[in-house]
């Protein structure tokens, strides 16, 4: 049950004075963190300003700089309406001791203007000044106030991210009304920790965020922001710690077989394990032998060889008599895993099956029967299938490939599939350490930092689209030498239709100029069509594969040596790195061509530079985090895990570590959140929409 002290904050925004159904709807689509629920007062309060306008800046007309926002104390001189029906704007002149200025209005409402700017009277006017041919003017001032109403203008006015149809004034009013509902809440912070940092109370911090007194008040390092960011991080760390405690408490099963099956798997490989792979397997074996459940994240760059580690883990569990499941994010990948694992599984005696959305009802039933009978040891499929009705005789280990579409919810849902299920999550997005904490604070981590030996580095160049012909020429000679090429087409997020047109165009043009069949894969094709195209490319029947980013994750064609990424400037770093990882998987030198359309923006330029300079995924991830916020990297929107609203992983990394330790200590001393601080912490979890975790508490 949500503590009743929070009720005013969870009321819908439409209960606030001055917010009608239209604005409420707008705020809901813009701010609501709970799908299907109207935006709440709390949603408004957690909508943080990204800057503040200083209305105290009063330089006088003559000393106002062009482009600056200033507040002027003026006497109104003259109204100069444009000729009726004409396009000329309405001008009002005014003066102070230093000079005179025009206020300019387009589409004027004349009677309103006459009331607001009475000739001969003093007015306080605030807005942006611009100078044209040595005359200052202000187009549509933000404020016009009689001297006695001057208080109505905030000295420092917060500036919020907006959405179409939502004016700054409307949003400001809504936020002020929301602040009026803010109750005093019990303190959930540890007293000495709070004092030591000179942090204010929660409500004071939130008030100051929306009513800053100084510019610095809304800086990430201000005590107000620090406190709120810490609150949010603590809520998230506490929720993760609760999930973890719950998973552990449900009890794991000791799996300590002889290891013979795992040894057979490893010795059947045509290569030796890298030290990273060997040590990850050791970590996993140790986890499996414990009576608690394994919850481990395996991080490794593309091509680092995570699949082998997964297979070794699965072998251990299968030898112990249980079943394993490998979940892939897409059907293509599920098939690819199945195909590449089949020979090895057959050789060592692991009974392998594939479950996909394409199975007929009959096939599906048959597989299900075998799973229930324990006649299948290992099943490969997509996430979706496992979220459904699939059951097992004795599911022991689930391996999730490419987790970041796999959030806390899904992890919880898995618990239901079997007794003491161990979980191994693999990610090829080398998430920086700070973000690992954010999202996977509940997991242990193994990292594959070394690449399999014999890999040749990938040479990366960036080339302007103007030189397309030259690139096509080089591709032609590469193909003549027997190389294989991926050609990734631009991503136009706004429109799938344009994407499709672009990829089909490129495909046609390449077939024409290269005078050979080129494979094509895009999101609108059926799974069969995609399979067929991939297969043709893999077998060498075609030498070029044109694709949208569907090839992004995991696709393995070891003899592909060139990847061309068109409109590389539109892709994020993590994505470029993922894409580049499609090549450099074999023993031949590979290259990556980043085709960009100039002129490059600053960030896009920086991204392409980083790509040229390094192949190290972890380094790239750190740089990526600097270039943009954390939410984007994790794709939090997709995963359904609410992202951060106040905290910024790149600014508040140090707080994250403290929050993690704090959460751990809290659960050690007050596992059911029953003490007064524990009760206050429950409020905190609700406030930041982490209350799902509360249901895991034994006492509810
Ligand atoms: P990822 O980590 O991207 O999932 P994969 O598991 O798909 O990487 O491995 C990429 C390729 O490297 C595969 O063809 C795999 O057989 C090969 N590979 C994996 N481990 C090694 C190793 N230790 N030595 C040589 N090749 C390896
Ligand atoms: Mg993989």
XYZ file of C-alpha atoms and ligand atoms in Angstrom:
728
model
C 0.000 0.000 0.000
C 1.242 3.422 -0.909
C 1.772 5.579 2.198
C -1.103 8.057 2.334
C 1.234 10.987 2.884
C 2.070 10.613 -0.821
C -1.512 10.889 -2.028
C -1.308 14.570 -3.009
C 1.717 13.779 -5.171
C 0.033 10.924 -6.954
C -3.094 12.897 -7.745
C -3.545 13.444 -11.439
C -2.327 16.751 -12.871
C -5.880 17.553 -13.904
C -6.715 18.108 -10.228
C -4.398 21.127 -10.196
C -6.010 24.535 -10.566
C -5.751 25.901 -14.091
C -5.094 22.572 -15.800
C -7.876 21.591 -18.143
C -8.299 18.272 -19.958
C -6.278 19.430 -22.957
C -3.205 20.430 -20.998
C -3.581 17.364 -18.783
C -3.517 15.189 -21.883
C -0.465 16.993 -23.197
C 1.349 16.593 -19.883
C 0.432 12.939 -19.770
C 1.963 12.107 -23.122
C 4.944 14.247 -22.272
C 5.666 13.289 -18.679
C 3.778 10.273 -17.447
C 6.073 7.481 -16.329
C 3.269 4.996 -15.938
C 1.815 3.967 -19.250
C -1.927 4.361 -19.328
C -2.018 6.573 -16.261
C -2.505 10.341 -16.268
C 0.567 12.360 -15.419
C 0.719 12.960 -11.694
C 1.718 15.914 -9.582
C 4.962 14.046 -8.880
C 5.636 13.686 -12.614
C 5.465 17.462 -12.885
C 7.696 18.001 -9.899
C 10.344 15.682 -11.266
C 10.399 17.512 -14.551
C 13.616 19.373 -13.892
C 14.506 22.681 -15.525
C 17.618 22.658 -17.677
C 18.427 26.297 -17.132
C 17.212 29.553 -15.653
C 16.717 33.042 -17.020
C 17.982 35.787 -14.790
C 15.245 38.418 -14.758
C 17.262 40.479 -12.307
C 19.554 41.541 -15.103
C 18.679 45.245 -15.545
C 21.420 46.938 -17.524
C 19.260 49.788 -18.905
C 18.243 50.066 -22.552
C 21.470 51.482 -23.933
C 23.592 48.890 -22.166
C 21.534 45.864 -23.148
C 23.498 43.579 -25.403
C 21.957 42.120 -28.497
C 20.655 38.594 -27.879
C 20.480 39.026 -24.100
C 17.426 38.652 -21.959
C 17.015 41.783 -19.873
C 14.464 43.449 -17.650
C 13.780 47.104 -18.359
C 12.057 49.756 -16.309
C 10.568 52.011 -18.976
C 8.042 54.737 -19.640
C 5.715 54.022 -22.547
C 6.000 56.627 -25.271
C 4.007 55.897 -28.384
C 1.937 53.182 -30.131
C 2.574 52.724 -33.847
C 0.146 50.224 -35.329
C 1.144 49.055 -38.809
C -1.171 50.077 -41.647
C -4.420 48.114 -41.489
C -4.299 44.891 -43.428
C -0.545 45.362 -43.983
C 2.164 42.930 -42.954
C 4.102 45.486 -40.898
C 4.229 44.723 -37.160
C 2.799 46.836 -34.387
C 5.448 48.863 -32.594
C 5.423 50.509 -29.199
C 8.263 52.813 -28.258
C 9.420 53.372 -24.705
C 12.411 54.929 -22.971
C 14.458 54.968 -19.803
C 17.319 57.229 -18.664
C 19.733 55.608 -21.051
C 17.819 55.414 -24.314
C 14.743 54.235 -26.141
C 13.520 50.898 -27.468
C 10.687 49.469 -29.596
C 8.518 46.570 -28.505
C 7.424 44.689 -31.592
C 4.279 42.617 -32.071
C 3.148 40.488 -34.959
C -0.563 39.699 -35.282
C -1.302 42.232 -32.554
C -4.420 42.318 -30.409
C -4.718 46.044 -30.325
C -7.000 46.606 -27.343
C -4.900 44.241 -25.239
C -1.718 46.085 -26.187
C -3.282 49.425 -25.349
C -4.197 48.157 -21.910
C -0.818 46.563 -21.248
C 1.265 49.498 -22.470
C -0.590 52.662 -21.415
C 1.111 55.713 -22.902
C 2.943 57.835 -20.374
C 3.061 55.168 -17.662
C 5.916 53.078 -16.199
C 6.152 49.411 -17.018
C 8.555 46.618 -16.127
C 9.225 44.733 -19.358
C 11.384 41.648 -19.724
C 12.493 39.777 -22.821
C 15.214 39.362 -25.370
C 16.799 42.493 -26.801
C 18.024 42.625 -30.368
C 19.809 45.455 -32.082
C 19.055 46.315 -35.689
C 20.919 49.174 -37.374
C 21.918 50.511 -33.978
C 18.390 50.485 -32.592
C 17.319 48.111 -29.855
C 14.055 46.259 -30.061
C 12.268 43.500 -28.205
C 9.896 41.181 -30.089
C 7.001 39.863 -28.004
C 8.337 40.581 -24.493
C 7.948 37.742 -21.975
C 6.635 40.028 -19.213
C 4.894 43.391 -19.079
C 4.028 44.425 -15.554
C 2.942 47.540 -13.740
C 5.609 48.460 -11.151
C 3.385 47.347 -8.285
C 2.927 43.867 -9.851
C 6.631 43.382 -10.510
C 6.747 40.563 -7.954
C 4.751 38.359 -10.308
C 7.958 37.861 -12.277
C 10.320 35.328 -10.720
C 13.795 36.761 -10.203
C 15.229 33.593 -11.715
C 12.907 31.846 -14.074
C 13.417 28.135 -14.608
C 13.466 26.955 -18.211
C 12.012 23.541 -18.842
C 12.175 21.087 -21.708
C 8.901 21.591 -23.561
C 6.756 19.713 -25.996
C 4.704 21.038 -28.917
C 1.615 22.849 -27.673
C 2.922 23.398 -24.168
C 3.978 26.986 -23.480
C 6.612 27.839 -20.870
C 4.059 29.880 -18.934
C 1.520 27.075 -18.788
C 4.152 24.646 -17.611
C 5.486 27.096 -15.024
C 2.008 27.641 -13.640
C 1.396 23.931 -13.460
C 4.667 23.375 -11.633
C 3.909 26.159 -9.138
C 0.524 24.633 -8.479
C 2.202 21.248 -8.026
C 4.660 22.728 -5.527
C 1.668 23.879 -3.533
C 0.723 20.219 -3.059
C 4.130 19.125 -1.874
C 3.815 17.696 1.642
C 6.605 17.450 4.183
C 7.849 13.867 3.919
C 9.614 11.713 6.473
C 13.390 11.792 6.023
C 14.776 8.664 4.358
C 18.380 9.728 4.265
C 20.844 8.656 6.854
C 21.161 11.716 9.155
C 24.961 11.975 9.417
C 25.352 11.387 5.669
C 22.889 14.169 4.951
C 24.498 16.586 7.402
C 27.968 15.849 6.209
C 26.971 16.872 2.690
C 24.967 19.864 3.890
C 21.977 18.581 2.013
C 18.555 20.197 2.470
C 15.308 18.353 3.118
C 13.640 16.728 0.148
C 10.826 19.253 -0.164
C 13.182 22.177 0.175
C 15.430 20.740 -2.512
C 12.530 20.244 -4.886
C 11.209 23.735 -4.234
C 14.577 25.263 -4.921
C 14.929 23.301 -8.127
C 11.811 24.977 -9.469
C 12.320 28.324 -7.757
C 16.052 28.828 -7.959
C 17.517 31.776 -6.121
C 20.849 31.618 -7.882
C 21.938 30.171 -11.216
C 24.078 27.625 -9.360
C 21.030 26.242 -7.576
C 20.156 24.122 -10.582
C 23.685 22.996 -11.398
C 24.259 19.260 -11.099
C 26.655 19.875 -8.222
C 24.392 22.128 -6.158
C 23.348 20.600 -2.823
C 19.726 20.723 -3.995
C 20.374 18.743 -7.149
C 22.805 16.435 -5.397
C 20.240 15.574 -2.778
C 17.522 14.861 -5.345
C 19.860 12.898 -7.580
C 20.979 10.883 -4.604
C 17.359 10.184 -3.663
C 16.665 8.896 -7.119
C 19.812 6.787 -7.249
C 19.121 5.400 -3.818
C 15.603 4.438 -4.890
C 16.974 2.616 -7.893
C 19.786 0.908 -5.998
C 17.429 -0.117 -3.236
C 14.989 -1.577 -5.751
C 17.775 -3.544 -7.404
C 19.038 -4.731 -4.048
C 15.540 -5.918 -3.175
C 15.291 -7.834 -6.438
C 18.625 -9.393 -5.762
C 17.793 -10.284 -2.177
C 14.542 -11.774 -3.350
C 16.162 -13.861 -6.050
C 18.744 -15.098 -3.606
C 16.239 -15.774 -0.905
C 14.114 -17.906 -3.201
C 17.089 -20.170 -2.995
C 19.337 -21.598 -5.600
C 20.335 -25.131 -6.237
C 23.848 -26.426 -5.789
C 25.037 -27.601 -9.193
C 28.398 -29.221 -8.824
C 28.741 -31.932 -11.450
C 32.041 -33.503 -12.421
C 32.517 -30.955 -15.162
C 33.038 -33.670 -17.754
C 30.427 -32.329 -20.171
C 31.843 -28.836 -19.957
C 35.326 -30.203 -20.619
C 34.050 -32.065 -23.641
C 32.442 -28.878 -24.988
C 35.633 -26.904 -24.524
C 37.885 -29.535 -26.012
C 35.608 -29.851 -29.039
C 36.196 -26.209 -29.924
C 38.569 -25.613 -32.825
C 40.433 -23.048 -30.732
C 41.767 -22.454 -27.237
C 39.819 -20.279 -24.789
C 41.067 -16.777 -24.185
C 42.104 -16.087 -20.562
C 38.990 -13.917 -20.219
C 36.725 -16.733 -21.356
C 38.415 -19.199 -19.025
C 38.056 -16.939 -16.036
C 34.424 -16.108 -16.815
C 33.703 -19.839 -16.942
C 35.414 -20.228 -13.566
C 33.263 -17.449 -12.102
C 30.178 -19.182 -13.415
C 31.124 -22.619 -12.156
C 31.675 -21.141 -8.711
C 28.275 -19.411 -8.803
C 26.553 -22.595 -9.865
C 28.133 -24.540 -7.022
C 26.684 -22.096 -4.475
C 23.306 -22.679 -2.847
C 22.251 -19.171 -3.901
C 21.098 -18.303 -7.368
C 23.449 -17.016 -9.981
C 22.703 -13.589 -11.360
C 25.664 -12.724 -13.529
C 26.275 -10.246 -16.282
C 28.801 -11.254 -18.920
C 30.133 -8.187 -20.653
C 32.215 -8.516 -23.752
C 32.748 -6.561 -26.876
C 31.323 -7.848 -30.135
C 33.335 -10.826 -31.280
C 34.819 -11.385 -27.825
C 33.375 -14.890 -27.805
C 30.539 -14.807 -25.306
C 28.623 -17.669 -26.879
C 31.304 -20.159 -25.936
C 31.117 -19.055 -22.313
C 27.357 -19.486 -22.405
C 27.691 -22.980 -23.808
C 30.153 -23.957 -21.110
C 27.773 -22.677 -18.448
C 24.866 -24.531 -20.014
C 26.888 -27.742 -20.191
C 27.579 -27.570 -16.473
C 23.900 -27.205 -15.632
C 22.875 -29.890 -18.091
C 25.374 -32.322 -16.654
C 23.836 -31.585 -13.255
C 20.563 -32.875 -14.689
C 18.687 -29.650 -15.390
C 17.668 -27.905 -18.604
C 18.961 -24.725 -20.141
C 17.465 -21.986 -22.256
C 19.178 -19.431 -24.447
C 17.164 -16.358 -25.323
C 18.101 -14.191 -28.250
C 16.689 -10.765 -29.014
C 15.654 -11.548 -32.578
C 14.561 -14.529 -34.553
C 17.543 -14.260 -36.909
C 19.872 -14.500 -33.971
C 18.019 -17.367 -32.390
C 18.370 -19.281 -35.646
C 21.994 -18.369 -35.959
C 22.766 -19.559 -32.444
C 20.893 -22.754 -33.126
C 22.742 -23.359 -36.374
C 26.168 -22.652 -34.934
C 25.593 -24.682 -31.778
C 24.011 -27.712 -33.429
C 27.158 -29.553 -34.560
C 28.892 -29.077 -31.239
C 25.846 -30.115 -29.217
C 25.423 -33.192 -31.339
C 29.043 -34.120 -30.852
C 28.943 -33.857 -27.054
C 25.428 -35.221 -26.634
C 23.415 -32.149 -25.694
C 19.848 -32.431 -27.014
C 19.158 -29.074 -28.614
C 15.883 -27.575 -29.861
C 14.793 -24.328 -31.464
C 11.607 -22.510 -30.504
C 10.486 -19.677 -32.735
C 7.344 -17.776 -33.554
C 7.342 -19.515 -36.908
C 6.823 -23.008 -35.542
C 3.508 -24.545 -36.467
C 1.148 -25.352 -33.634
C 2.049 -28.979 -34.041
C 5.797 -28.402 -33.927
C 5.307 -26.199 -30.959
C 3.314 -28.834 -29.125
C 5.893 -31.463 -29.872
C 8.737 -29.314 -28.573
C 6.691 -28.485 -25.500
C 6.033 -32.172 -24.819
C 9.713 -32.957 -25.067
C 10.563 -30.053 -22.774
C 8.083 -31.332 -20.207
C 9.426 -34.847 -20.520
C 13.009 -33.666 -20.127
C 13.942 -34.966 -23.564
C 15.384 -31.617 -24.552
C 18.436 -30.334 -22.687
C 18.767 -26.958 -24.264
C 16.295 -24.759 -26.061
C 17.146 -21.688 -28.101
C 14.515 -19.060 -28.840
C 13.517 -15.422 -28.638
C 12.649 -13.573 -25.447
C 9.039 -13.338 -26.436
C 8.641 -17.080 -26.376
C 9.879 -17.328 -22.855
C 7.598 -14.669 -21.616
C 4.698 -16.784 -22.795
C 3.468 -20.161 -21.759
C 6.552 -22.324 -22.308
C 7.149 -24.716 -19.444
C 10.054 -26.954 -18.493
C 10.581 -30.154 -16.627
C 13.446 -28.620 -14.704
C 14.774 -25.314 -15.946
C 18.166 -24.695 -14.380
C 19.839 -21.901 -16.312
C 18.630 -19.137 -18.532
C 21.107 -17.300 -20.701
C 19.878 -13.991 -22.034
C 21.784 -12.638 -25.012
C 21.821 -8.861 -25.439
C 20.081 -7.926 -22.295
C 19.348 -4.325 -22.610
C 15.909 -5.007 -23.789
C 15.585 -7.150 -20.723
C 14.797 -5.194 -17.592
C 14.041 -5.858 -13.991
C 10.450 -6.853 -14.810
C 11.594 -9.617 -17.084
C 14.118 -10.793 -14.560
C 11.333 -11.083 -12.024
C 9.067 -12.900 -14.454
C 11.768 -15.491 -15.014
C 11.724 -16.533 -11.388
C 8.365 -18.065 -12.072
C 9.630 -20.468 -14.755
C 11.509 -22.825 -12.544
C 12.895 -23.511 -9.109
C 16.128 -21.704 -8.354
C 16.779 -20.757 -11.954
C 20.260 -19.361 -12.473
C 20.581 -16.435 -14.813
C 23.424 -15.373 -17.077
C 22.933 -12.181 -19.011
C 25.266 -11.366 -21.879
C 25.774 -7.955 -23.351
C 27.880 -6.774 -26.252
C 27.242 -3.147 -25.395
C 30.238 -2.448 -23.248
C 28.357 -0.524 -20.611
C 30.562 1.740 -18.511
C 31.025 0.679 -14.935
C 28.850 3.440 -13.540
C 25.953 2.417 -15.706
C 26.379 -1.220 -14.843
C 25.716 -0.174 -11.299
C 22.664 1.778 -12.326
C 20.923 -0.957 -14.126
C 22.548 -4.120 -12.972
C 23.476 -3.235 -9.418
C 21.873 -6.525 -8.542
C 24.206 -8.591 -10.701
C 27.732 -9.894 -10.482
C 29.871 -9.032 -13.460
C 32.398 -10.916 -15.587
C 34.142 -9.087 -18.376
C 35.798 -10.420 -21.483
C 38.405 -7.779 -22.143
C 40.632 -9.778 -24.460
C 39.921 -10.690 -28.056
C 40.521 -14.172 -29.415
C 44.059 -14.404 -30.761
C 44.671 -14.021 -34.462
C 42.068 -11.318 -34.916
C 43.270 -8.656 -37.296
C 42.427 -5.092 -36.338
C 39.754 -3.225 -38.232
C 40.868 -0.129 -40.102
C 38.282 2.610 -39.890
C 38.076 5.566 -42.246
C 35.511 8.300 -42.602
C 34.706 9.515 -46.076
C 32.333 12.166 -47.331
C 29.331 10.960 -49.324
C 30.643 13.103 -52.184
C 33.184 10.384 -52.741
C 30.609 7.632 -53.048
C 31.784 6.654 -56.537
C 35.293 6.124 -55.300
C 34.051 3.867 -52.493
C 31.902 1.857 -54.874
C 34.956 1.443 -57.082
C 36.975 0.091 -54.171
C 34.167 -2.262 -53.239
C 34.131 -3.568 -56.785
C 37.802 -4.492 -56.647
C 37.437 -5.976 -53.151
C 34.660 -8.231 -54.412
C 36.777 -9.209 -57.355
C 39.365 -10.403 -54.824
C 36.682 -12.504 -53.167
C 35.844 -10.292 -50.185
C 32.378 -9.810 -48.704
C 30.779 -6.489 -47.895
C 28.043 -5.252 -45.593
C 26.399 -2.024 -46.686
C 24.358 -0.437 -43.910
C 21.807 2.091 -44.967
C 20.856 5.328 -43.307
C 18.562 5.455 -40.458
C 15.760 7.960 -40.786
C 14.026 7.661 -37.496
C 10.993 9.699 -38.336
C 9.806 7.513 -41.107
C 10.040 3.844 -41.751
C 8.833 4.502 -45.295
C 11.771 6.722 -46.143
C 14.114 4.161 -44.584
C 12.692 1.521 -46.792
C 12.956 3.656 -49.909
C 16.564 4.502 -49.105
C 17.608 0.911 -48.584
C 15.808 -0.281 -51.698
C 17.367 2.501 -53.767
C 20.831 1.693 -52.566
C 20.249 -1.976 -53.290
C 19.152 -1.254 -56.847
C 22.018 1.114 -57.540
C 24.601 -1.295 -56.180
C 23.233 -4.166 -58.255
C 23.449 -1.930 -61.322
C 26.963 -0.653 -60.857
C 28.419 -3.884 -59.502
C 26.554 -5.935 -62.128
C 25.734 -8.746 -59.774
C 23.083 -9.906 -57.376
C 23.146 -8.132 -54.042
C 21.302 -9.374 -50.933
C 18.876 -7.126 -49.125
C 17.617 -7.316 -45.534
C 15.273 -4.880 -43.856
C 12.770 -4.800 -41.047
C 9.706 -5.077 -43.240
C 10.677 -8.450 -44.697
C 9.297 -11.693 -43.375
C 11.557 -13.917 -41.318
C 11.793 -16.305 -44.283
C 12.897 -13.613 -46.661
C 15.480 -12.367 -44.192
C 16.785 -15.862 -43.613
C 17.084 -16.485 -47.319
C 18.957 -13.236 -47.887
C 21.314 -13.850 -44.978
C 21.883 -17.387 -46.136
C 22.787 -16.280 -49.659
C 25.309 -13.832 -48.227
C 26.723 -16.318 -45.762
C 27.189 -19.039 -48.357
C 28.881 -16.619 -50.741
C 26.189 -16.763 -53.382
C 26.067 -12.987 -53.006
C 29.044 -10.868 -52.015
C 27.239 -7.760 -50.807
C 24.501 -7.444 -48.223
C 22.557 -4.208 -48.079
C 20.762 -3.847 -44.784
C 19.123 -1.511 -42.363
C 20.301 -1.829 -38.803
C 18.623 -5.211 -38.415
C 22.100 -6.664 -38.754
C 23.184 -4.724 -35.730
C 23.193 -7.419 -33.133
C 25.244 -10.561 -33.247
C 25.041 -11.611 -36.879
C 28.058 -13.767 -37.652
C 29.543 -14.025 -41.141
C 33.227 -14.470 -40.311
C 34.508 -13.931 -43.847
C 32.872 -10.519 -44.301
C 35.712 -7.998 -44.290
C 34.228 -4.638 -45.216
C 31.377 -2.719 -43.712
C 30.165 0.536 -45.204
C 27.922 2.621 -42.960
C 26.049 5.224 -44.913
C 25.127 8.464 -43.127
C 27.321 7.404 -40.245
C 26.743 10.846 -38.727
C 23.210 9.793 -37.845
C 24.239 6.864 -35.709
C 25.241 6.887 -32.060
C 28.670 5.669 -31.010
C 27.483 2.469 -29.417
C 25.554 1.618 -32.530
C 28.463 2.380 -34.851
C 30.660 0.177 -32.741
C 28.122 -2.638 -32.778
C 27.857 -2.380 -36.530
C 31.594 -2.336 -37.018
C 31.773 -5.515 -34.977
C 30.139 -7.361 -37.882
C 33.570 -7.441 -39.525
C 36.948 -8.386 -38.121
C 35.630 -11.755 -37.020
C 37.878 -13.852 -39.174
C 41.623 -13.962 -39.735
C 41.690 -11.411 -42.588
C 42.253 -7.692 -42.082
C 38.973 -5.796 -42.226
C 37.835 -2.286 -42.767
C 34.965 -0.047 -41.837
C 33.984 2.907 -44.009
C 31.974 5.622 -42.325
C 30.245 7.501 -45.106
C 29.045 10.839 -43.854
C 27.191 13.759 -45.264
C 28.913 17.021 -44.396
C 29.068 19.445 -42.842
C 29.436 17.500 -39.640
C 28.062 18.855 -36.372
C 30.426 18.969 -33.430
C 29.161 15.841 -31.718
C 28.886 13.852 -34.920
C 32.447 14.868 -35.799
C 33.637 13.802 -32.354
C 31.895 10.448 -32.720
C 33.491 9.661 -36.052
C 36.881 10.665 -34.667
C 36.578 8.320 -31.734
C 35.569 5.542 -34.093
C 38.681 6.124 -36.177
C 40.918 6.225 -33.147
C 39.911 3.134 -31.234
C 38.422 -0.318 -31.468
C 38.095 -0.677 -27.741
C 34.420 -1.006 -26.915
C 34.826 -0.103 -23.278
C 36.643 3.095 -24.138
C 34.002 3.914 -26.720
C 31.279 3.391 -24.161
C 32.940 5.815 -21.762
C 33.252 8.407 -24.521
C 29.683 7.803 -25.533
C 28.545 8.484 -22.021
C 30.376 11.817 -22.135
C 28.815 12.795 -25.442
C 25.287 12.046 -24.391
C 23.373 11.031 -21.310
C 23.095 7.549 -19.929
C 19.450 6.911 -20.670
C 20.070 6.709 -24.356
C 22.831 4.140 -24.055
C 20.686 1.856 -22.032
C 17.647 2.398 -24.174
C 15.687 2.645 -20.966
C 12.511 3.503 -22.797
C 12.527 0.213 -24.628
C 13.359 -1.855 -21.620
C 10.393 -0.543 -19.697
C 12.587 0.336 -16.748
C 11.858 3.890 -15.812
C 14.929 5.960 -16.541
C 16.327 8.698 -14.414
C 14.574 11.997 -14.225
C 16.898 13.983 -12.040
C 20.105 12.015 -11.704
C 22.545 12.035 -14.573
C 24.814 9.031 -14.568
C 27.598 11.027 -16.237
C 27.478 13.757 -13.563
C 26.512 11.791 -10.513
C 28.626 8.667 -10.849
C 30.191 9.147 -7.424
C 26.760 9.349 -5.799
C 25.798 6.098 -7.469
C 28.544 4.185 -5.698
C 27.549 5.639 -2.345
C 23.885 4.860 -3.016
C 24.780 1.288 -3.795
C 26.614 0.816 -0.506
C 23.842 2.610 1.337
C 21.204 0.298 -0.166
C 23.225 -2.741 0.751
C 23.603 -1.610 4.328
C 19.917 -0.774 4.602
C 18.908 -4.275 3.576
C 21.439 -5.831 5.892
C 20.103 -3.971 8.911
C 16.442 -3.595 7.974
C 15.612 -6.211 5.346
C 11.872 -5.689 5.575
C 12.027 -1.882 5.714
C 10.230 -1.872 9.041
C 12.171 0.731 11.013
C 11.093 4.383 10.795
C 13.804 4.959 8.202
C 12.601 1.849 6.401
C 9.071 3.238 6.281
C 10.420 6.492 4.885
C 12.378 4.526 2.287
C 9.158 2.916 1.130
C 7.915 6.441 0.373
C 11.078 7.023 -1.592
C 10.539 3.901 -3.692
C 7.010 4.986 -4.548
C 8.084 8.515 -5.307
C 10.544 7.365 -7.926
C 8.284 4.631 -9.326
C 10.447 1.839 -7.986
C 7.632 0.454 -5.880
C 7.478 -2.793 -7.812
C 10.311 -3.879 -5.572
C 8.194 -3.323 -2.461
C 6.022 -6.241 -3.402
C 9.055 -8.439 -2.905
C 9.207 -7.647 0.778
C 7.910 -10.530 2.794
C 5.673 -8.343 4.885
C 4.284 -6.571 1.789
P 30.138 -12.449 -29.303
O 30.850 -12.174 -28.024
O 30.035 -11.242 -30.169
O 28.814 -13.128 -29.098
P 30.783 -14.877 -30.556
O 30.550 -15.727 -29.386
O 29.744 -14.841 -31.602
O 31.092 -13.405 -30.094
O 32.181 -15.233 -31.181
C 32.645 -14.636 -32.363
C 33.474 -15.576 -33.161
O 34.694 -15.851 -32.484
C 32.792 -16.907 -33.381
O 33.002 -17.287 -34.706
C 33.509 -17.824 -32.408
O 33.533 -19.163 -32.851
C 34.904 -17.251 -32.374
N 35.633 -17.480 -31.117
C 35.102 -17.454 -29.869
N 36.064 -17.674 -28.938
C 37.227 -17.826 -29.608
C 38.595 -18.094 -29.211
N 38.921 -18.238 -27.924
N 39.522 -18.180 -30.179
C 39.188 -18.032 -31.483
N 37.938 -17.803 -31.929
C 36.954 -17.701 -31.013
Mg 26.828 -13.041 -29.482
